[in-house]
Coordinates of C-alpha atoms and ligand atoms in Angstrom, one line a residue:
M3 CA 209.5 113.4 135.6
T4 CA 211.8 110.7 134.3
N5 CA 211.0 108.8 131.1
L6 CA 210.2 105.2 131.8
A7 CA 209.6 104.3 128.1
T8 CA 211.2 101.1 126.9
S9 CA 210.5 98.4 124.3
V10 CA 210.4 94.7 123.9
G11 CA 211.4 93.8 120.4
S12 CA 209.7 96.4 118.3
I13 CA 206.9 96.9 120.8
P14 CA 207.0 100.2 122.7
L15 CA 206.1 100.1 126.4
T16 CA 205.3 103.2 128.5
S17 CA 207.1 101.6 131.4
P18 CA 209.1 98.4 132.0
I19 CA 206.5 96.9 134.3
M20 CA 204.1 94.2 133.4
N21 CA 202.6 91.0 134.9
A22 CA 204.2 87.5 134.6
S23 CA 202.2 84.9 132.9
G24 CA 200.2 82.7 135.4
V25 CA 199.4 85.5 137.8
W26 CA 196.2 87.5 137.7
C27 CA 195.6 86.6 134.0
M28 CA 193.5 83.5 133.7
T29 CA 190.0 84.9 133.4
N30 CA 188.5 87.8 131.4
Q31 CA 188.0 89.7 134.6
Q32 CA 191.6 89.3 135.8
L33 CA 192.9 90.3 132.4
V34 CA 190.8 93.5 132.4
G35 CA 192.1 94.1 135.9
I36 CA 195.7 94.1 134.6
A37 CA 194.6 96.3 131.6
E38 CA 193.0 98.9 133.9
S39 CA 196.1 99.0 136.2
K40 CA 199.4 100.8 135.6
A41 CA 200.9 97.7 134.0
A42 CA 202.5 98.7 130.7
A43 CA 201.3 95.5 129.0
V44 CA 199.0 92.6 129.5
M45 CA 200.4 89.1 129.6
F46 CA 197.9 86.2 129.3
K47 CA 197.9 82.9 131.2
S48 CA 199.8 80.2 129.4
M49 CA 197.2 78.6 127.2
T50 CA 196.7 75.0 126.0
L51 CA 194.5 74.0 123.1
N52 CA 191.6 72.9 125.3
P53 CA 190.5 74.3 128.7
R54 CA 192.0 72.7 131.8
E55 CA 191.1 72.6 135.4
G56 CA 194.7 72.1 136.5
N57 CA 196.0 70.2 139.5
E58 CA 194.2 69.4 142.7
R59 CA 194.4 72.0 145.6
T60 CA 196.3 73.2 147.6
R61 CA 198.4 74.0 144.5
M62 CA 199.9 77.4 145.4
Y63 CA 201.6 78.7 148.5
F64 CA 203.3 81.9 149.3
N65 CA 204.9 83.7 152.2
S66 CA 207.0 86.9 152.5
I67 CA 210.0 85.5 150.7
L68 CA 208.8 82.8 148.3
S69 CA 206.1 81.1 146.4
V70 CA 205.7 77.4 145.4
N71 CA 203.2 76.4 142.8
S72 CA 202.1 73.3 140.9
M73 CA 199.0 74.8 139.3
G74 CA 199.0 72.2 136.4
L75 CA 198.2 74.7 133.7
P76 CA 194.6 75.6 134.6
N77 CA 193.4 77.8 131.7
K78 CA 190.4 78.6 129.6
G79 CA 191.9 77.3 126.4
A80 CA 193.2 79.1 123.3
G81 CA 189.8 79.9 121.8
Y82 CA 188.7 81.8 125.0
Y83 CA 191.9 84.0 125.0
C84 CA 191.7 84.7 121.3
E85 CA 188.2 86.0 121.8
T86 CA 189.1 87.9 125.0
V87 CA 191.9 89.8 123.3
K88 CA 189.5 91.0 120.6
Q89 CA 187.5 92.7 123.3
M90 CA 190.4 94.4 124.9
H91 CA 191.5 96.6 121.9
H92 CA 190.2 99.8 123.6
F93 CA 192.8 99.6 126.4
K94 CA 195.4 100.4 123.8
K95 CA 198.0 98.4 125.7
P96 CA 200.3 95.7 124.1
M97 CA 198.7 92.3 124.5
F98 CA 201.1 89.3 125.0
A99 CA 199.8 85.8 124.5
S100 CA 201.6 82.9 126.3
I101 CA 201.5 79.6 124.6
T102 CA 202.5 76.1 125.9
G103 CA 201.9 72.5 125.1
F104 CA 202.3 68.9 126.0
C105 CA 204.1 68.0 122.8
T106 CA 205.7 69.8 119.9
T107 CA 202.6 69.8 117.7
D108 CA 200.5 71.4 120.4
F109 CA 202.7 74.5 120.1
F110 CA 202.1 74.8 116.4
S111 CA 198.3 74.3 116.7
I112 CA 198.0 76.9 119.4
F113 CA 200.4 79.3 117.6
D114 CA 198.2 79.1 114.5
L115 CA 195.2 80.3 116.4
V116 CA 197.0 83.0 118.4
N117 CA 198.8 84.3 115.3
K118 CA 195.4 85.1 113.8
A119 CA 194.2 86.9 116.9
P120 CA 195.1 90.6 117.6
F121 CA 197.9 89.8 120.0
D122 CA 200.9 92.1 119.7
A123 CA 203.4 89.5 120.9
I124 CA 203.7 85.9 121.7
E125 CA 205.7 84.4 124.6
I126 CA 206.4 80.8 123.9
N127 CA 206.6 79.1 127.3
L128 CA 209.2 76.3 127.1
S129 CA 209.7 76.2 130.8
C130 CA 206.5 75.1 132.6
P131 CA 207.8 72.9 135.5
N132 CA 204.5 71.2 136.2
I133 CA 203.7 69.2 133.1
E134 CA 203.0 65.6 134.0
G135 CA 204.9 62.9 132.3
R136 CA 207.5 65.1 130.7
G137 CA 210.4 67.3 131.5
I138 CA 210.9 71.0 130.7
F139 CA 211.1 71.6 126.9
A140 CA 213.9 74.2 127.2
Y141 CA 216.3 71.6 128.6
D142 CA 216.1 69.9 125.2
R143 CA 217.8 72.4 123.0
D144 CA 217.1 70.6 119.7
E145 CA 213.4 70.3 120.3
S146 CA 213.2 73.8 121.5
M147 CA 215.0 75.2 118.5
H148 CA 212.8 73.1 116.2
I149 CA 209.6 74.7 117.8
L150 CA 211.0 78.2 117.7
D151 CA 212.5 78.0 114.2
K152 CA 209.2 76.8 112.8
I153 CA 207.2 79.4 114.6
R154 CA 209.6 82.2 113.5
K155 CA 209.2 81.2 109.9
K156 CA 205.4 81.5 110.2
T157 CA 205.2 85.0 111.6
K158 CA 206.5 88.5 111.6
K159 CA 204.9 89.2 114.9
T160 CA 207.1 89.8 118.0
I161 CA 207.9 86.4 119.5
G162 CA 209.8 85.5 122.6
V163 CA 210.7 82.5 124.7
K164 CA 210.3 82.0 128.4
L165 CA 213.2 79.9 129.8
P166 CA 214.0 78.1 133.1
P167 CA 217.2 78.8 134.9
Y168 CA 220.4 77.1 133.6
N169 CA 223.2 76.0 135.8
Q170 CA 226.2 76.3 133.5
R171 CA 227.6 79.2 131.6
S172 CA 228.2 77.0 128.6
E173 CA 224.5 76.1 128.4
I174 CA 223.5 79.7 128.5
E175 CA 226.0 80.6 125.8
V176 CA 224.8 77.9 123.4
M177 CA 221.2 78.6 124.1
A178 CA 221.6 82.4 123.7
K179 CA 223.5 82.0 120.4
S180 CA 220.9 79.6 119.0
L181 CA 218.1 82.0 119.9
V182 CA 219.9 84.9 118.1
D183 CA 220.3 82.6 115.0
V184 CA 216.6 81.7 115.1
G185 CA 215.7 85.4 115.2
I186 CA 213.8 85.5 118.5
D187 CA 212.8 89.0 119.5
F188 CA 212.8 88.6 123.3
I189 CA 213.8 86.2 126.1
T190 CA 211.9 86.1 129.4
L191 CA 214.2 85.0 132.3
I192 CA 213.3 83.1 134.4
N193 CA 210.3 80.9 134.9
S194 CA 210.0 79.6 138.5
Y195 CA 212.9 77.5 139.7
P196 CA 211.6 74.0 138.7
L197 CA 212.0 72.0 141.9
G198 CA 211.1 73.9 145.0
C199 CA 209.0 73.1 148.1
F200 CA 208.0 74.5 151.4
I201 CA 207.7 72.2 154.5
D202 CA 205.6 73.4 157.4
Y203 CA 207.4 71.9 160.4
E204 CA 204.5 72.5 162.7
T205 CA 202.0 70.4 160.7
E206 CA 204.8 68.3 159.3
Q207 CA 203.3 68.7 155.8
M208 CA 204.3 70.0 152.4
A209 CA 202.6 73.4 151.7
I210 CA 201.2 72.2 148.4
R211 CA 199.6 68.8 147.4
P212 CA 200.3 67.9 143.8
N213 CA 203.6 66.3 142.6
D214 CA 204.9 65.3 146.0
G215 CA 204.5 68.9 147.2
I216 CA 207.2 70.0 144.8
G217 CA 206.7 72.7 142.3
G218 CA 208.0 75.9 140.7
L219 CA 209.7 78.2 143.2
G220 CA 209.4 82.0 142.9
G221 CA 209.6 85.2 145.0
S222 CA 212.6 87.1 146.3
V223 CA 214.6 83.9 147.0
V224 CA 215.0 83.4 143.2
K225 CA 216.0 87.0 142.3
P226 CA 219.8 86.4 142.5
I227 CA 219.4 83.4 140.1
A228 CA 217.3 85.4 137.7
L229 CA 219.6 88.4 137.7
S230 CA 222.6 86.2 136.8
Q231 CA 220.8 84.7 133.9
I232 CA 220.0 88.2 132.6
V233 CA 223.7 89.2 132.9
L234 CA 224.9 86.1 131.1
F235 CA 222.3 86.0 128.4
R236 CA 223.0 89.6 127.7
Q237 CA 226.7 88.9 127.1
H238 CA 225.7 86.7 124.1
T239 CA 222.6 88.5 122.8
K240 CA 223.5 92.2 123.3
D241 CA 221.2 94.6 121.3
K242 CA 220.0 91.7 119.2
V243 CA 217.3 90.4 121.6
S244 CA 215.3 92.2 124.4
L245 CA 215.5 90.5 127.8
I246 CA 212.6 90.5 130.2
G247 CA 213.5 89.9 133.9
V248 CA 211.2 87.9 136.2
G249 CA 211.8 86.7 139.7
G250 CA 211.3 88.4 143.1
V251 CA 210.4 91.9 141.8
E252 CA 208.8 93.5 144.8
K253 CA 210.0 97.1 144.9
G254 CA 211.3 99.8 142.7
S255 CA 215.0 99.0 143.4
D256 CA 214.4 95.4 142.2
I257 CA 213.4 96.8 138.8
Y258 CA 216.4 99.0 138.7
E259 CA 218.7 96.1 139.4
Y260 CA 217.1 94.1 136.6
V261 CA 217.5 97.0 134.2
L262 CA 221.2 97.5 135.1
A263 CA 221.7 93.7 134.5
G264 CA 220.3 94.1 131.0
A265 CA 216.5 93.8 131.2
S266 CA 214.4 96.0 129.0
A267 CA 211.3 95.1 131.1
V268 CA 210.3 93.1 134.1
Q269 CA 207.4 90.9 135.0
I270 CA 205.7 90.7 138.4
G271 CA 204.7 87.2 139.6
T272 CA 204.7 86.3 143.3
A273 CA 204.3 89.9 144.5
L274 CA 201.3 90.4 142.2
W275 CA 199.7 87.3 143.7
R276 CA 200.3 88.9 147.1
E277 CA 199.2 92.5 146.4
G278 CA 196.9 92.5 143.3
P279 CA 197.1 94.9 140.3
A280 CA 197.5 98.0 142.6
I281 CA 201.2 96.9 142.8
F282 CA 201.9 98.3 139.4
G283 CA 201.2 101.9 140.5
R284 CA 203.4 101.4 143.6
L285 CA 206.3 100.0 141.7
E286 CA 206.2 102.7 139.1
H287 CA 206.1 105.3 141.8
E288 CA 209.1 103.7 143.6
L289 CA 211.1 103.4 140.3
N290 CA 210.4 107.0 139.5
G291 CA 211.7 108.0 142.9
I292 CA 215.0 106.1 142.4
L293 CA 215.6 107.6 139.0
R294 CA 214.8 111.1 140.3
E295 CA 217.2 110.6 143.2
K296 CA 219.9 109.3 140.8
K297 CA 219.2 112.1 138.3
V298 CA 218.6 109.5 135.6
K299 CA 216.5 111.0 132.8
T300 CA 215.5 107.9 130.8
I301 CA 215.4 104.3 132.0
R302 CA 216.7 103.2 128.6
E303 CA 220.1 104.7 129.2
K304 CA 220.5 102.3 132.2
I305 CA 219.7 99.1 130.4
G306 CA 222.8 96.9 130.8
A307 CA 224.7 99.8 132.4
L308 CA 225.9 97.6 135.3
K309 CA 229.5 98.4 136.4
M310 CA 231.8 95.5 137.1
K311 CA 234.1 95.8 140.2
Ligands
DHB23 C1 202.3 76.6 135.3 C2 203.4 77.0 135.9 C3 204.4 77.6 135.2 O1 205.6 78.0 135.8 C4 204.3 77.9 133.9 O2 205.3 78.5 133.2 C5 203.1 77.5 133.3 C6 202.1 76.9 133.9 C7 201.2 75.9 136.0 O3 201.4 75.0 136.8 O4 200.0 76.2 135.7

């Protein structure tokens, strides 16, 4: 049996496989479903200070290669998740909060609540593509660093940041170096590609309703984008920051590709939506099969082991 043990920051994980925020993690019941599955950790839905219903429906669409969503941050509010995590202690799995906000001060208010609750790690989501009236925080580096620096100084807990894709190497280099300077423990790459859509030519309609039918794009179509972000972020953060890969993980070989690129763990979004929490057992089985075939003893030795042509 191969050893799938890995870590994110100082948090040990029994395998590199966990859920992506936003999928199967909004309600108590769903979170328990992840905790009872083979997922190595439980990631919570991105929370706002107060509960939200989110956008009007249809707000999520998927097919065999992609997903488009404009959920609009439906969530039960920070208080609910801080109570829920207290009741999940017995699962003995790392619990990851995901926090977001509509303005800078929201992040600090939610962080103060979450920091007091028994979460093991906090993913700061600076990349929600569906916030009305404002752009993506992570495309404003000064504001992002202000948020992260202030939070870093408030806690010794493991903290990470979830980022959108960047289109230029120079942006990645500056962002990565700034995150190392701030002392971030992990970077999750990537949130859904911000401006995606699906047009059904038969009905002549967009697949989702909010925001002109345009929302975050996920699924296997974004995997090449996410992989390149992992490779480039790793060049500037090597061994100082853990990277978590997200985007189009549907089979064991996808996980192996992310690990070679430099990811210490992966998150499952679109495919979890499609398949439910049984997917974690399937992926672990497939990953074990690949490692056995390749005679790899530990997944750790393959993190960032990609060979260049
Ligand atoms: C939502 C979508 C995201 O990609 C995200 O990071 C947070 C929230 C949403 O629309 O609910």
